[in-house]
């Protein structure tokens, strides 16, 4: 199956700093990628839809100036958590939609990034 | 986008068959039903997808009744490594990725 690589797998940062998380589709092109956050023992919450070559679409309640998304190529989307604070500590997951596949599996997920803000 | 309801948790023993049912009363004509598995600190992994009747692959079966308002994921002969959270999602291909993740079902397989 298709592979989505997410990096880093975990990161610890000081409050007030910015953190960038990368999501790459390794063997397919993805015009659309998605970013989620997941708190312990909770489900995934969609934060935003990342569209190649255009602005991301954010879900209600997600601050676009705090969670900057860039999707500059067909294989890479980045999420930057700006001025991170302890309440931003969470598990962040990306997914990529693969087009033109004949199988039922069309959405592929990264392995997630655990962000801890001190 | 259709909302889904699943049992919060289920327990089973190794070697048993496990059936997890998901309700999706507001499923639309173009919607497919997709099940994912998630282990702690990992991204979800695709298990199976179906539209109607029965779908089977090497790891699971998916049963969908004629009215499509529910679906049942069947895991044959579970092992300890099947302990995970299972999510059912409902949506059409154009909305893949935007479907709402419900609370999921935490399956615990005991020896």
mmCIF file of N, CA, C and O in Angstrom, chain B residues 31-105:
data_model
loop_
_atom_site.group_PDB
_atom_site.id
_atom_site.type_symbol
_atom_site.label_atom_id
_atom_site.label_comp_id
_atom_site.label_asym_id
_atom_site.label_seq_id
_atom_site.Cartn_x
_atom_site.Cartn_y
_atom_site.Cartn_z
ATOM 1 N N UNK B 31 -22.334 7.349 0.156
ATOM 2 C CA UNK B 31 -21.374 7.069 1.235
ATOM 3 C C UNK B 31 -20.910 5.621 1.238
ATOM 4 O O UNK B 31 -21.706 4.703 1.046
ATOM 5 N N UNK B 32 -19.628 5.458 1.520
ATOM 6 C CA UNK B 32 -19.047 4.154 1.793
ATOM 7 C C UNK B 32 -18.797 4.044 3.293
ATOM 8 O O UNK B 32 -18.783 5.041 4.011
ATOM 9 N N UNK B 33 -18.596 2.831 3.760
ATOM 10 C CA UNK B 33 -18.297 2.582 5.167
ATOM 11 C C UNK B 33 -16.877 2.026 5.238
ATOM 12 O O UNK B 33 -16.547 1.042 4.564
ATOM 13 N N UNK B 34 -16.061 2.694 6.028
ATOM 14 C CA UNK B 34 -14.657 2.302 6.132
ATOM 15 C C UNK B 34 -14.291 2.097 7.596
ATOM 16 O O UNK B 34 -14.684 2.891 8.448
ATOM 17 N N UNK B 35 -13.555 1.053 7.866
ATOM 18 C CA UNK B 35 -13.107 0.760 9.231
ATOM 19 C C UNK B 35 -11.591 0.907 9.317
ATOM 20 O O UNK B 35 -10.851 0.472 8.422
ATOM 21 N N UNK B 36 -11.170 1.530 10.425
ATOM 22 C CA UNK B 36 -9.742 1.711 10.695
ATOM 23 C C UNK B 36 -9.404 1.126 12.060
ATOM 24 O O UNK B 36 -10.243 1.060 12.968
ATOM 25 N N UNK B 37 -8.143 0.762 12.198
ATOM 26 C CA UNK B 37 -7.588 0.261 13.455
ATOM 27 C C UNK B 37 -6.498 1.226 13.898
ATOM 28 O O UNK B 37 -5.710 1.687 13.076
ATOM 29 N N UNK B 38 -6.479 1.545 15.180
ATOM 30 C CA UNK B 38 -5.426 2.419 15.685
ATOM 31 C C UNK B 38 -4.807 1.848 16.953
ATOM 32 O O UNK B 38 -5.528 1.566 17.918
ATOM 33 N N UNK B 39 -3.487 1.726 16.921
ATOM 34 C CA UNK B 39 -2.734 1.349 18.113
ATOM 35 C C UNK B 39 -2.266 2.625 18.806
ATOM 36 O O UNK B 39 -2.171 3.687 18.179
ATOM 37 N N UNK B 40 -1.950 2.545 20.095
ATOM 38 C CA UNK B 40 -1.482 3.735 20.819
ATOM 39 C C UNK B 40 -0.275 4.367 20.145
ATOM 40 O O UNK B 40 0.639 3.686 19.694
ATOM 41 N N UNK B 41 -0.307 5.683 20.058
ATOM 42 C CA UNK B 41 0.789 6.476 19.495
ATOM 43 C C UNK B 41 1.111 6.119 18.047
ATOM 44 O O UNK B 41 2.264 6.221 17.604
ATOM 45 N N UNK B 42 0.093 5.696 17.313
ATOM 46 C CA UNK B 42 0.251 5.434 15.879
ATOM 47 C C UNK B 42 -0.930 6.031 15.126
ATOM 48 O O UNK B 42 -1.977 6.289 15.699
ATOM 49 N N UNK B 43 -0.743 6.227 13.820
ATOM 50 C CA UNK B 43 -1.851 6.679 13.004
ATOM 51 C C UNK B 43 -2.797 5.536 12.693
ATOM 52 O O UNK B 43 -2.424 4.359 12.796
ATOM 53 N N UNK B 44 -4.035 5.851 12.330
ATOM 54 C CA UNK B 44 -4.998 4.794 11.979
ATOM 55 C C UNK B 44 -4.531 3.994 10.764
ATOM 56 O O UNK B 44 -3.826 4.512 9.892
ATOM 57 N N UNK B 45 -4.955 2.748 10.742
ATOM 58 C CA UNK B 45 -4.607 1.866 9.631
ATOM 59 C C UNK B 45 -5.886 1.318 9.026
ATOM 60 O O UNK B 45 -6.779 0.853 9.735
ATOM 61 N N UNK B 46 -5.986 1.355 7.720
ATOM 62 C CA UNK B 46 -7.166 0.869 6.989
ATOM 63 C C UNK B 46 -7.356 -0.623 7.228
ATOM 64 O O UNK B 46 -6.408 -1.400 7.176
ATOM 65 N N UNK B 47 -8.605 -1.005 7.497
ATOM 66 C CA UNK B 47 -8.913 -2.434 7.631
ATOM 67 C C UNK B 47 -9.727 -2.904 6.433
ATOM 68 O O UNK B 47 -9.354 -3.848 5.740
ATOM 69 N N UNK B 48 -10.862 -2.262 6.203
ATOM 70 C CA UNK B 48 -11.785 -2.749 5.184
ATOM 71 C C UNK B 48 -12.771 -1.657 4.827
ATOM 72 O O UNK B 48 -13.016 -0.742 5.629
ATOM 73 N N UNK B 49 -13.321 -1.713 3.636
ATOM 74 C CA UNK B 49 -14.326 -0.757 3.191
ATOM 75 C C UNK B 49 -15.401 -1.484 2.414
ATOM 76 O O UNK B 49 -15.114 -2.454 1.701
ATOM 77 N N UNK B 50 -16.630 -1.001 2.553
ATOM 78 C CA UNK B 50 -17.724 -1.615 1.806
ATOM 79 C C UNK B 50 -18.832 -0.634 1.528
ATOM 80 O O UNK B 50 -18.906 0.446 2.147
ATOM 81 N N UNK B 51 -19.720 -1.014 0.618
ATOM 82 C CA UNK B 51 -20.889 -0.194 0.301
ATOM 83 C C UNK B 51 -22.175 -0.904 0.699
ATOM 84 O O UNK B 51 -23.070 -0.302 1.285
ATOM 85 N N UNK B 52 -22.268 -2.187 0.366
ATOM 86 C CA UNK B 52 -23.438 -2.961 0.754
ATOM 87 C C UNK B 52 -23.081 -4.439 0.822
ATOM 88 O O UNK B 52 -21.983 -4.838 0.412
ATOM 89 N N UNK B 53 -23.959 -5.204 1.368
ATOM 90 C CA UNK B 53 -23.862 -6.669 1.563
ATOM 91 C C UNK B 53 -22.610 -7.029 2.348
ATOM 92 O O UNK B 53 -22.442 -6.603 3.467
ATOM 93 N N UNK B 54 -21.748 -7.854 1.777
ATOM 94 C CA UNK B 54 -20.612 -8.369 2.535
ATOM 95 C C UNK B 54 -19.323 -8.176 1.765
ATOM 96 O O UNK B 54 -19.270 -8.381 0.558
ATOM 97 N N UNK B 55 -18.302 -7.766 2.499
ATOM 98 C CA UNK B 55 -16.972 -7.639 1.933
ATOM 99 C C UNK B 55 -16.015 -8.420 2.825
ATOM 100 O O UNK B 55 -16.137 -8.369 4.054
ATOM 101 N N UNK B 56 -15.099 -9.122 2.235
ATOM 102 C CA UNK B 56 -14.130 -9.889 3.010
ATOM 103 C C UNK B 56 -12.742 -9.674 2.436
ATOM 104 O O UNK B 56 -12.565 -9.658 1.225
ATOM 105 N N UNK B 57 -11.780 -9.497 3.324
ATOM 106 C CA UNK B 57 -10.388 -9.479 2.896
ATOM 107 C C UNK B 57 -9.589 -10.400 3.813
ATOM 108 O O UNK B 57 -10.165 -11.183 4.575
ATOM 109 N N UNK B 58 -8.298 -10.297 3.759
ATOM 110 C CA UNK B 58 -7.459 -11.256 4.484
ATOM 111 C C UNK B 58 -7.495 -11.060 5.995
ATOM 112 O O UNK B 58 -7.061 -11.938 6.749
ATOM 113 N N UNK B 59 -8.005 -9.932 6.475
ATOM 114 C CA UNK B 59 -7.977 -9.695 7.907
ATOM 115 C C UNK B 59 -9.362 -9.582 8.534
ATOM 116 O O UNK B 59 -9.510 -9.758 9.751
ATOM 117 N N UNK B 60 -10.390 -9.266 7.756
ATOM 118 C CA UNK B 60 -11.703 -9.014 8.355
ATOM 119 C C UNK B 60 -12.807 -9.185 7.338
ATOM 120 O O UNK B 60 -12.562 -9.312 6.137
ATOM 121 N N UNK B 61 -14.030 -9.199 7.874
ATOM 122 C CA UNK B 61 -15.224 -9.162 7.032
ATOM 123 C C UNK B 61 -16.080 -7.990 7.470
ATOM 124 O O UNK B 61 -16.050 -7.592 8.648
ATOM 125 N N UNK B 62 -16.824 -7.466 6.536
ATOM 126 C CA UNK B 62 -17.709 -6.335 6.815
ATOM 127 C C UNK B 62 -19.093 -6.703 6.318
ATOM 128 O O UNK B 62 -19.257 -7.038 5.129
ATOM 129 N N UNK B 63 -20.050 -6.665 7.226
ATOM 130 C CA UNK B 63 -21.424 -6.995 6.894
ATOM 131 C C UNK B 63 -22.271 -5.727 6.922
ATOM 132 O O UNK B 63 -22.267 -4.988 7.916
ATOM 133 N N UNK B 64 -22.998 -5.491 5.841
ATOM 134 C CA UNK B 64 -23.818 -4.285 5.725
ATOM 135 C C UNK B 64 -25.221 -4.715 5.315
ATOM 136 O O UNK B 64 -25.396 -5.287 4.235
ATOM 137 N N UNK B 65 -26.230 -4.446 6.145
ATOM 138 C CA UNK B 65 -27.599 -4.847 5.794
ATOM 139 C C UNK B 65 -28.141 -3.992 4.665
ATOM 140 O O UNK B 65 -27.542 -2.986 4.279
ATOM 141 N N UNK B 66 -29.266 -4.395 4.148
ATOM 142 C CA UNK B 66 -29.839 -3.736 2.976
ATOM 143 C C UNK B 66 -30.126 -2.252 3.209
ATOM 144 O O UNK B 66 -29.949 -1.437 2.305
ATOM 145 N N UNK B 67 -30.546 -1.874 4.415
ATOM 146 C CA UNK B 67 -30.857 -0.467 4.655
ATOM 147 C C UNK B 67 -29.603 0.380 4.905
ATOM 148 O O UNK B 67 -29.682 1.606 4.975
ATOM 149 N N UNK B 68 -28.472 -0.255 5.082
ATOM 150 C CA UNK B 68 -27.157 0.391 5.248
ATOM 151 C C UNK B 68 -27.088 1.322 6.458
ATOM 152 O O UNK B 68 -26.190 2.143 6.545
ATOM 153 N N UNK B 69 -28.005 1.195 7.381
ATOM 154 C CA UNK B 69 -27.986 2.083 8.544
ATOM 155 C C UNK B 69 -27.065 1.589 9.646
ATOM 156 O O UNK B 69 -26.915 2.232 10.696
ATOM 157 N N UNK B 70 -26.464 0.450 9.416
ATOM 158 C CA UNK B 70 -25.474 -0.061 10.362
ATOM 159 C C UNK B 70 -24.486 -0.926 9.598
ATOM 160 O O UNK B 70 -24.711 -1.254 8.424
ATOM 161 N N UNK B 71 -23.412 -1.273 10.260
ATOM 162 C CA UNK B 71 -22.457 -2.204 9.660
ATOM 163 C C UNK B 71 -21.759 -2.948 10.801
ATOM 164 O O UNK B 71 -21.700 -2.448 11.934
ATOM 165 N N UNK B 72 -21.264 -4.126 10.490
ATOM 166 C CA UNK B 72 -20.590 -4.935 11.510
ATOM 167 C C UNK B 72 -19.244 -5.385 10.985
ATOM 168 O O UNK B 72 -19.152 -6.026 9.937
ATOM 169 N N UNK B 73 -18.223 -5.030 11.730
ATOM 170 C CA UNK B 73 -16.868 -5.492 11.438
ATOM 171 C C UNK B 73 -16.656 -6.803 12.164
ATOM 172 O O UNK B 73 -16.890 -6.894 13.371
ATOM 173 N N UNK B 74 -16.233 -7.824 11.448
ATOM 174 C CA UNK B 74 -16.014 -9.129 12.052
ATOM 175 C C UNK B 74 -14.535 -9.487 11.953
ATOM 176 O O UNK B 74 -13.967 -9.513 10.856
ATOM 177 N N UNK B 75 -13.932 -9.728 13.111
ATOM 178 C CA UNK B 75 -12.529 -10.125 13.180
ATOM 179 C C UNK B 75 -12.476 -11.597 13.593
ATOM 180 O O UNK B 75 -12.867 -11.936 14.706
ATOM 181 N N UNK B 76 -12.024 -12.465 12.720
ATOM 182 C CA UNK B 76 -12.003 -13.891 13.055
ATOM 183 C C UNK B 76 -10.799 -14.249 13.926
ATOM 184 O O UNK B 76 -9.701 -13.746 13.706
ATOM 185 N N UNK B 77 -11.020 -15.028 14.934
ATOM 186 C CA UNK B 77 -9.919 -15.588 15.737
ATOM 187 C C UNK B 77 -8.916 -14.516 16.154
ATOM 188 O O UNK B 77 -7.769 -14.495 15.708
ATOM 189 N N UNK B 78 -9.355 -13.610 16.996
ATOM 190 C CA UNK B 78 -8.491 -12.501 17.400
ATOM 191 C C UNK B 78 -7.316 -12.992 18.233
ATOM 192 O O UNK B 78 -7.374 -14.026 18.894
ATOM 193 N N UNK B 79 -6.257 -12.213 18.190
ATOM 194 C CA UNK B 79 -5.083 -12.472 19.012
ATOM 195 C C UNK B 79 -4.815 -11.242 19.879
ATOM 196 O O UNK B 79 -5.460 -10.205 19.720
ATOM 197 N N UNK B 80 -3.852 -11.364 20.779
ATOM 198 C CA UNK B 80 -3.533 -10.252 21.676
ATOM 199 C C UNK B 80 -3.169 -8.990 20.896
ATOM 200 O O UNK B 80 -3.454 -7.867 21.319
ATOM 201 N N UNK B 81 -2.552 -9.177 19.739
ATOM 202 C CA UNK B 81 -2.111 -8.040 18.929
ATOM 203 C C UNK B 81 -3.264 -7.293 18.265
ATOM 204 O O UNK B 81 -3.041 -6.246 17.656
ATOM 205 N N UNK B 82 -4.462 -7.818 18.373
ATOM 206 C CA UNK B 82 -5.638 -7.122 17.839
ATOM 207 C C UNK B 82 -6.203 -6.121 18.842
ATOM 208 O O UNK B 82 -7.162 -5.411 18.529
ATOM 209 N N UNK B 83 -5.637 -6.065 20.034
ATOM 210 C CA UNK B 83 -6.045 -5.058 21.016
ATOM 211 C C UNK B 83 -5.729 -3.678 20.453
ATOM 212 O O UNK B 83 -4.573 -3.359 20.175
ATOM 213 N N UNK B 84 -6.774 -2.871 20.263
ATOM 214 C CA UNK B 84 -6.615 -1.577 19.598
ATOM 215 C C UNK B 84 -7.949 -0.840 19.661
ATOM 216 O O UNK B 84 -8.943 -1.363 20.182
ATOM 217 N N UNK B 85 -7.966 0.358 19.112
ATOM 218 C CA UNK B 85 -9.218 1.109 18.952
ATOM 219 C C UNK B 85 -9.651 0.971 17.496
ATOM 220 O O UNK B 85 -8.833 1.096 16.580
ATOM 221 N N UNK B 86 -10.918 0.680 17.300
ATOM 222 C CA UNK B 86 -11.470 0.486 15.965
ATOM 223 C C UNK B 86 -12.494 1.588 15.685
ATOM 224 O O UNK B 86 -13.403 1.826 16.470
ATOM 225 N N UNK B 87 -12.319 2.244 14.545
ATOM 226 C CA UNK B 87 -13.205 3.344 14.155
ATOM 227 C C UNK B 87 -13.945 2.984 12.872
ATOM 228 O O UNK B 87 -13.348 2.430 11.933
ATOM 229 N N UNK B 88 -15.240 3.297 12.816
ATOM 230 C CA UNK B 88 -15.935 3.209 11.547
ATOM 231 C C UNK B 88 -16.206 4.617 11.066
ATOM 232 O O UNK B 88 -16.586 5.495 11.852
ATOM 233 N N UNK B 89 -15.961 4.856 9.799
ATOM 234 C CA UNK B 89 -16.185 6.157 9.188
ATOM 235 C C UNK B 89 -17.125 6.004 8.015
ATOM 236 O O UNK B 89 -17.092 4.992 7.303
ATOM 237 N N UNK B 90 -17.943 7.010 7.803
ATOM 238 C CA UNK B 90 -18.898 6.997 6.703
ATOM 239 C C UNK B 90 -18.695 8.251 5.872
ATOM 240 O O UNK B 90 -18.639 9.354 6.405
ATOM 241 N N UNK B 91 -18.567 8.079 4.572
ATOM 242 C CA UNK B 91 -18.401 9.225 3.697
ATOM 243 C C UNK B 91 -18.191 8.787 2.260
ATOM 244 O O UNK B 91 -17.920 7.616 1.996
ATOM 245 N N UNK B 92 -18.314 9.746 1.336
ATOM 246 C CA UNK B 92 -18.080 9.391 -0.062
ATOM 247 C C UNK B 92 -16.628 9.665 -0.428
ATOM 248 O O UNK B 92 -15.881 10.252 0.342
ATOM 249 N N UNK B 93 -16.235 9.211 -1.598
ATOM 250 C CA UNK B 93 -14.835 9.286 -2.006
ATOM 251 C C UNK B 93 -14.328 10.720 -2.049
ATOM 252 O O UNK B 93 -13.174 10.999 -1.731
ATOM 253 N N UNK B 94 -15.200 11.655 -2.420
ATOM 254 C CA UNK B 94 -14.739 13.038 -2.538
ATOM 255 C C UNK B 94 -14.490 13.662 -1.182
ATOM 256 O O UNK B 94 -13.783 14.662 -1.075
ATOM 257 N N UNK B 95 -15.061 13.065 -0.143
ATOM 258 C CA UNK B 95 -14.877 13.596 1.201
ATOM 259 C C UNK B 95 -13.947 12.753 2.053
ATOM 260 O O UNK B 95 -13.870 12.954 3.266
ATOM 261 N N UNK B 96 -13.256 11.792 1.423
ATOM 262 C CA UNK B 96 -12.340 10.943 2.182
ATOM 263 C C UNK B 96 -11.345 11.826 2.924
ATOM 264 O O UNK B 96 -10.660 12.641 2.335
ATOM 265 N N UNK B 97 -11.245 11.656 4.206
ATOM 266 C CA UNK B 97 -10.364 12.488 5.010
ATOM 267 C C UNK B 97 -11.136 13.475 5.848
ATOM 268 O O UNK B 97 -10.701 13.864 6.921
ATOM 269 N N UNK B 98 -12.320 13.878 5.406
ATOM 270 C CA UNK B 98 -13.115 14.836 6.160
ATOM 271 C C UNK B 98 -14.178 14.140 7.009
ATOM 272 O O UNK B 98 -14.869 14.785 7.776
ATOM 273 N N UNK B 99 -14.324 12.824 6.837
ATOM 274 C CA UNK B 99 -15.300 12.100 7.634
ATOM 275 C C UNK B 99 -14.959 12.232 9.110
ATOM 276 O O UNK B 99 -13.797 12.250 9.496
ATOM 277 N N UNK B 100 -15.985 12.324 9.915
ATOM 278 C CA UNK B 100 -15.784 12.496 11.349
ATOM 279 C C UNK B 100 -15.430 11.177 12.017
ATOM 280 O O UNK B 100 -16.129 10.181 11.824
ATOM 281 N N UNK B 101 -14.361 11.199 12.783
ATOM 282 C CA UNK B 101 -14.022 10.037 13.593
ATOM 283 C C UNK B 101 -14.907 10.068 14.836
ATOM 284 O O UNK B 101 -14.893 11.024 15.592
ATOM 285 N N UNK B 102 -15.673 9.015 15.029
ATOM 286 C CA UNK B 102 -16.459 8.909 16.247
ATOM 287 C C UNK B 102 -15.556 8.525 17.401
ATOM 288 O O UNK B 102 -14.330 8.625 17.318
ATOM 289 N N UNK B 103 -16.163 8.073 18.458
ATOM 290 C CA UNK B 103 -15.397 7.731 19.656
ATOM 291 C C UNK B 103 -14.599 6.445 19.509
ATOM 292 O O UNK B 103 -13.676 6.181 20.261
ATOM 293 N N UNK B 104 -14.986 5.614 18.532
ATOM 294 C CA UNK B 104 -14.274 4.358 18.348
ATOM 295 C C UNK B 104 -14.620 3.319 19.390
ATOM 296 O O UNK B 104 -15.253 3.622 20.413
ATOM 297 N N UNK B 105 -14.223 2.096 19.131
ATOM 298 C CA UNK B 105 -14.422 0.988 20.066
ATOM 299 C C UNK B 105 -13.064 0.462 20.499
ATOM 300 O O UNK B 105 -12.256 0.056 19.658
#
